[in-house]
Short mmCIF file of C-alpha atoms in Angstrom, two decimals:
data_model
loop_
_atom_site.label_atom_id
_atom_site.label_comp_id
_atom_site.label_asym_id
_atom_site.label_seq_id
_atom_site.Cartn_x
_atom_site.Cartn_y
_atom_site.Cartn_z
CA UNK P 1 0.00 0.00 0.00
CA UNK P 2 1.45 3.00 -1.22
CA UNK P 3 1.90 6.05 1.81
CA UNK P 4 -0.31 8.92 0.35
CA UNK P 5 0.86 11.02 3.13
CA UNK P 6 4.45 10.67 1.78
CA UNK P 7 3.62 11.37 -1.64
CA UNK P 8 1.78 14.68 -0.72
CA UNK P 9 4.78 15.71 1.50
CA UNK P 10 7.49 14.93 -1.17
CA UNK P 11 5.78 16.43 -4.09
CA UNK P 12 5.10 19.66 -1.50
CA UNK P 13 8.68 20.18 -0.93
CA UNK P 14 9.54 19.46 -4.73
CA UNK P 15 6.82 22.03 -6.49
CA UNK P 16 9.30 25.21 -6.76
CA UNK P 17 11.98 23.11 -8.55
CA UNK P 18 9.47 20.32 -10.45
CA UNK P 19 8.83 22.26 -13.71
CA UNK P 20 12.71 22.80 -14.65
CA UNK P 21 12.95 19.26 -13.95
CA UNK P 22 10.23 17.47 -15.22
CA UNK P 23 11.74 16.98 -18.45
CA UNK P 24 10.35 13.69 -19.50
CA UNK P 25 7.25 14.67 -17.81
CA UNK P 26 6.73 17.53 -20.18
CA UNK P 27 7.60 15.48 -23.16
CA UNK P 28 4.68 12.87 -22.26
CA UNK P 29 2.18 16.33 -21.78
CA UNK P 30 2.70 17.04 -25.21
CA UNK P 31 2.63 13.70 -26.63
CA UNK P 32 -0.68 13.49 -25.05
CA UNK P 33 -3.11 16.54 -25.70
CA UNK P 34 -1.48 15.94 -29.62
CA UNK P 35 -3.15 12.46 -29.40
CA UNK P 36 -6.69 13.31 -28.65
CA UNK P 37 -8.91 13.52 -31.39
CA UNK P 38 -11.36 16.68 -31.18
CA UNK P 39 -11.31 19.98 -29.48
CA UNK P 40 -14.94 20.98 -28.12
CA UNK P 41 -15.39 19.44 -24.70
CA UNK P 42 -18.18 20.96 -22.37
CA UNK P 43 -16.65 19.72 -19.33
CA UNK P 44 -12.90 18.61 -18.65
CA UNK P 45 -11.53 16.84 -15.37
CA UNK P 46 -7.73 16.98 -15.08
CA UNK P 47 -6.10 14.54 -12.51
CA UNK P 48 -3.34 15.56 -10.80
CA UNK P 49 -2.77 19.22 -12.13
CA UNK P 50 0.15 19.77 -9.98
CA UNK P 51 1.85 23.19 -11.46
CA UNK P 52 -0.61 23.22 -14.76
CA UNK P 53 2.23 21.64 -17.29
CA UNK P 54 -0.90 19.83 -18.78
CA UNK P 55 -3.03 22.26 -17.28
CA UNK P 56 -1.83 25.20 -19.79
CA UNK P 57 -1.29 22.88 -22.87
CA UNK P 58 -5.26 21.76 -22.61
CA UNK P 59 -6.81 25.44 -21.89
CA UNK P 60 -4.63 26.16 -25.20
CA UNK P 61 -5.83 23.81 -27.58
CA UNK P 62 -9.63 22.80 -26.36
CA UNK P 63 -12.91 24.42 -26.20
CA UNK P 64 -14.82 24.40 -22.65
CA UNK P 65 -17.18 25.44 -20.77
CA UNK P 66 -16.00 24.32 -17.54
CA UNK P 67 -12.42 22.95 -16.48
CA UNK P 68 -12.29 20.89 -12.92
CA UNK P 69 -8.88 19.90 -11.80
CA UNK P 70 -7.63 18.42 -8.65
CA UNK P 71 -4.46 17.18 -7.19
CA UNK P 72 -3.33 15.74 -3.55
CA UNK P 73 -1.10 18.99 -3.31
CA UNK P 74 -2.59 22.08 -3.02
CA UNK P 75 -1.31 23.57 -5.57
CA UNK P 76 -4.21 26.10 -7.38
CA UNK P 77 -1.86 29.37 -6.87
CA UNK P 78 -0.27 27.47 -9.96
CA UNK P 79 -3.41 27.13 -12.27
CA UNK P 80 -5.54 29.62 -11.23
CA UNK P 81 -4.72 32.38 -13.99
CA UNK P 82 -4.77 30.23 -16.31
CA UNK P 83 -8.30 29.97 -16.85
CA UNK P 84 -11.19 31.63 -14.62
CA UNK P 85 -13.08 28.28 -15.95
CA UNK P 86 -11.03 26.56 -13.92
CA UNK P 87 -12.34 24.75 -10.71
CA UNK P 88 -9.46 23.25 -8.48
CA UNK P 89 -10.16 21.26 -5.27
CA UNK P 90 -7.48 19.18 -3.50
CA UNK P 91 -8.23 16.07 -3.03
CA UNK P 92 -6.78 12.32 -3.33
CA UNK P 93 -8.51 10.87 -6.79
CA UNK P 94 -8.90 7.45 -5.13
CA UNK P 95 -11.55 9.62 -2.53
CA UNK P 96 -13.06 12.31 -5.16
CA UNK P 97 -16.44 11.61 -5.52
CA UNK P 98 -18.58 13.91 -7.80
CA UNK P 99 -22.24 14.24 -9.88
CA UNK P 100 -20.20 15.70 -12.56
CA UNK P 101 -20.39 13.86 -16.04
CA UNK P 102 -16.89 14.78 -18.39
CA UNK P 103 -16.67 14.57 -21.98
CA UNK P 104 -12.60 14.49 -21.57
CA UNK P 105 -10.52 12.78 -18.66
CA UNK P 106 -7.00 13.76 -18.55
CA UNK P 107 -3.77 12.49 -16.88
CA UNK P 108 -0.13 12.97 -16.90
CA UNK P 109 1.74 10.66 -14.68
CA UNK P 110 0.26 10.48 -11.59
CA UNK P 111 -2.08 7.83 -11.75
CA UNK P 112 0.58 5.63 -10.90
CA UNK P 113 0.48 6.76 -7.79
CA UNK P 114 -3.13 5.08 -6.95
CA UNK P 115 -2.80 2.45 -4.54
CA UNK P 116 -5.75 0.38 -6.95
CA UNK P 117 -4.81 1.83 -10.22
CA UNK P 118 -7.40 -0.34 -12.00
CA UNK P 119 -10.06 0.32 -9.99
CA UNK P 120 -9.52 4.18 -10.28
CA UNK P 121 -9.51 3.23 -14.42
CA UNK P 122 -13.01 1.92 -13.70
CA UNK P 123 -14.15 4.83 -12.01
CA UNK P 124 -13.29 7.07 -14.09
CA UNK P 125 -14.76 5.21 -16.78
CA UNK P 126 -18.22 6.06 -14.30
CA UNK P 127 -17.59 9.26 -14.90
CA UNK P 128 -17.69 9.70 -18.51
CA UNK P 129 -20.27 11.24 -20.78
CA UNK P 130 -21.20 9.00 -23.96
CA UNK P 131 -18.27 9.07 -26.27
CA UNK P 132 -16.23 10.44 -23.71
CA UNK P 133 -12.57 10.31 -24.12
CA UNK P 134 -10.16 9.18 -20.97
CA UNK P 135 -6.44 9.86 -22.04
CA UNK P 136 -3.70 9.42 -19.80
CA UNK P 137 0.11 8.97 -19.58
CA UNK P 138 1.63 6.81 -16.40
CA UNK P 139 4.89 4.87 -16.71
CA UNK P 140 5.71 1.46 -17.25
CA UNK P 141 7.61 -1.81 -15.76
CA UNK P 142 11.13 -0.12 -16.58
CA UNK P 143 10.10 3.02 -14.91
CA UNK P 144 13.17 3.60 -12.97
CA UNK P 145 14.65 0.27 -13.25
CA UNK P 146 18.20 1.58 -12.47
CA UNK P 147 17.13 2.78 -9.04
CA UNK P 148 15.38 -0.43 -8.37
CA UNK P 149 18.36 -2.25 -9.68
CA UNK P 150 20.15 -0.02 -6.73
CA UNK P 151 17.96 0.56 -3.91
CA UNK P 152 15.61 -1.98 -4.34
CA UNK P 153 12.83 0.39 -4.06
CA UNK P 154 10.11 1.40 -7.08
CA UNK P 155 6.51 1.30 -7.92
CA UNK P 156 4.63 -2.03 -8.67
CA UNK P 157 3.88 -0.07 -12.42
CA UNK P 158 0.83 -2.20 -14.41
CA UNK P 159 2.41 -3.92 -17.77
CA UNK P 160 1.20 -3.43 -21.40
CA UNK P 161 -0.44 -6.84 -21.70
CA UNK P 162 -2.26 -6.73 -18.66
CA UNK P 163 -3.85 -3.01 -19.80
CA UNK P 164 -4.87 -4.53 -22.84
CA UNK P 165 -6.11 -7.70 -21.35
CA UNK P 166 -8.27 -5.66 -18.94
CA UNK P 167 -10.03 -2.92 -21.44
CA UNK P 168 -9.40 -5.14 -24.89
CA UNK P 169 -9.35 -3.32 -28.17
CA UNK P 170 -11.44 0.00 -27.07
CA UNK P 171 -8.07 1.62 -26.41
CA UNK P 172 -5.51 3.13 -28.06
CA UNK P 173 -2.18 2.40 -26.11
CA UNK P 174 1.54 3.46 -27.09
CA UNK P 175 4.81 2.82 -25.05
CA UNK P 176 8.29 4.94 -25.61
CA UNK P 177 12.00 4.44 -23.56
CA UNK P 178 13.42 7.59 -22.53
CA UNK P 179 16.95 8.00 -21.10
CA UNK P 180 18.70 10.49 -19.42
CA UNK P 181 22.29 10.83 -18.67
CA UNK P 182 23.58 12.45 -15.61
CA UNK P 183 27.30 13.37 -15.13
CA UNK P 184 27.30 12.60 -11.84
CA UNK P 185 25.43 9.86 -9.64
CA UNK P 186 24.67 13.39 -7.23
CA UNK P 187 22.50 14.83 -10.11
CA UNK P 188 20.14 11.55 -10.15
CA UNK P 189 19.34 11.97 -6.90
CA UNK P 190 18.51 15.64 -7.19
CA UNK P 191 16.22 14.92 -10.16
CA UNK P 192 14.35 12.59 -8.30
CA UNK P 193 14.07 14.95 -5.36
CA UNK P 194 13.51 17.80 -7.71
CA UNK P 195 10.76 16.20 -9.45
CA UNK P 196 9.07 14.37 -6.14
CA UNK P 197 9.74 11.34 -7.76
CA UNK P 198 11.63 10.12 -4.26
CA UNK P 199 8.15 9.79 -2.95
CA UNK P 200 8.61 5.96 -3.32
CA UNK P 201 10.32 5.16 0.04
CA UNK P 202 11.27 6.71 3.34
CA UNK P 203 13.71 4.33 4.04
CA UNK P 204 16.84 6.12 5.63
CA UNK P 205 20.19 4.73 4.69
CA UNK P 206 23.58 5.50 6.63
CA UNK P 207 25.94 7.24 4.42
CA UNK P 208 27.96 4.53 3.76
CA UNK P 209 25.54 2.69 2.23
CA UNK P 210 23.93 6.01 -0.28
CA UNK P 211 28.00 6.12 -0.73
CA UNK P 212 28.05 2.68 -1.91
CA UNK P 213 24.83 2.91 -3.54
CA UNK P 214 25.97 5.58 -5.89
CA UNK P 215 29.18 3.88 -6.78
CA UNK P 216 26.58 1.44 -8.13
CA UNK P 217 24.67 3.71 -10.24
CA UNK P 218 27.61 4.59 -12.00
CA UNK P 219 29.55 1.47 -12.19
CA UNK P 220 26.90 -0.52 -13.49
CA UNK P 221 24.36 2.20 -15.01
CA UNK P 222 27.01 4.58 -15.87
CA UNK P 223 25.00 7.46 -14.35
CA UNK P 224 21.80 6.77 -16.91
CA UNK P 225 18.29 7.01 -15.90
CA UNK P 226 15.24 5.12 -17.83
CA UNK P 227 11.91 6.16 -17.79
CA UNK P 228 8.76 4.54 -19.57
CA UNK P 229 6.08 6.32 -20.48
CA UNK P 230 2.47 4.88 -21.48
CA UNK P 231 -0.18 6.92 -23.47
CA UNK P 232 -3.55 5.58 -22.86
CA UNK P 233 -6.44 6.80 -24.98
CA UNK P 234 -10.06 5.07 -23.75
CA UNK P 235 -13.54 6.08 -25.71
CA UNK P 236 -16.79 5.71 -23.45
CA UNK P 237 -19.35 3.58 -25.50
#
């Protein structure tokens, strides 16, 4: 069971420095608004808004009436003037409950941080209009591997097959391999901190061992850091 209370706190102390950081992140933003089809939605629900990467990318490119978005940080002061359509309200997605009906879902990796990241899929499904569109970006089983490889410690990210498997050919679904090179083991931990992407563990380790641990990432890694980003376009029938 993930430790919500963890990830809010981490991605608190990481929202000054997450937007010069987020590299991939803003890559996968992109990606994803250019892959939905259409631009007039009435109503738009944004999951995890966070400092409005997606946020300003979607008020820029579709028609709406009105735009809800909501995120575990409070973190409107960053969307707010970007729309005065925009409704935020903090609030964990795995607890938002709402009457609302959305003609457009959107999501740029933070559903992997659901504890039931299936049964969230499901949900939101509920909360679709008739051809409604859910489109969203999480990461995939090499998410990270090198610092998993290291420290033993990552998300339990869903696979390709077993999306498929569980919403069949009523999906569009692509997969890429990004990696970034560091020039020092030092500047992969300060992305992950930067970007709040340390929100994984709260193990402490003596110095030794982080010592030892970063002689590792650059021995066998050579300083390199994978990420794996899924698109994930569902229609509502």
């Amino acid at each position: 069971m993930l430790d919500k209370n963890l990830i809010q706190k981490k991605f608190e102390k990481s929202i000054s420095t997450y937007n010069s950081n987020a590299i991939v992140q803003k890559h996968m933003a992109i990606k994803l608004i250019n892959l939905i089809k259409g631009k007039n939605f009435k109503n738009i629900l944004e999951i995890g808004s966070y400092t409005g990467i997606l946020t300003k990318l979607a008020i820029e490119k579709f028609n709406f009436e009105k735009y809800f978005a909501i995120d575990i940080i409070n973190s409107n002061e960053y969307i707010k003037n970007l729309s005065d359509k925009i409704i935020f309200k903090q609030t964990d997605i795995e607890k938002y409950c709402t009457q609302e009906k959305f003609d457009l879902i959107i999501s740029n990796a933070s559903l992997q941080w659901c504890s039931d990241f299936f049964g969230t899929i499901e949900k939101l499904k509920n909360f679709l209009n008739k051809d409604g569109i859910l489109a969203i970006t999480i990461f995939g089983r090499e998410n990270l591997k090198e610092i998993k490889d290291v420290f033993n410690i990552g998300l339990l990210y869903p696979t390709i097959e077993e999306i498929k498997n569980k919403f069949g050919n009523n999906i569009h679904i692509e997969e890429e391999i990004k990696t970034l090179d560091f020039k020092t083991e030092k500047n992969i931990l300060e992305h992950l901190k930067y970007t709040g992407v340390n929100a994984i563990s709260n193990k402490t380790l003596s110095i030794t061992e982080i010592k030892n641990k970063l002689k590792l990432l650059n021995e066998i890694h050579n300083n390199n850091l994978t990420y794996h980003p899924i698109y994930i376009i569902l229609k509502s029938i």
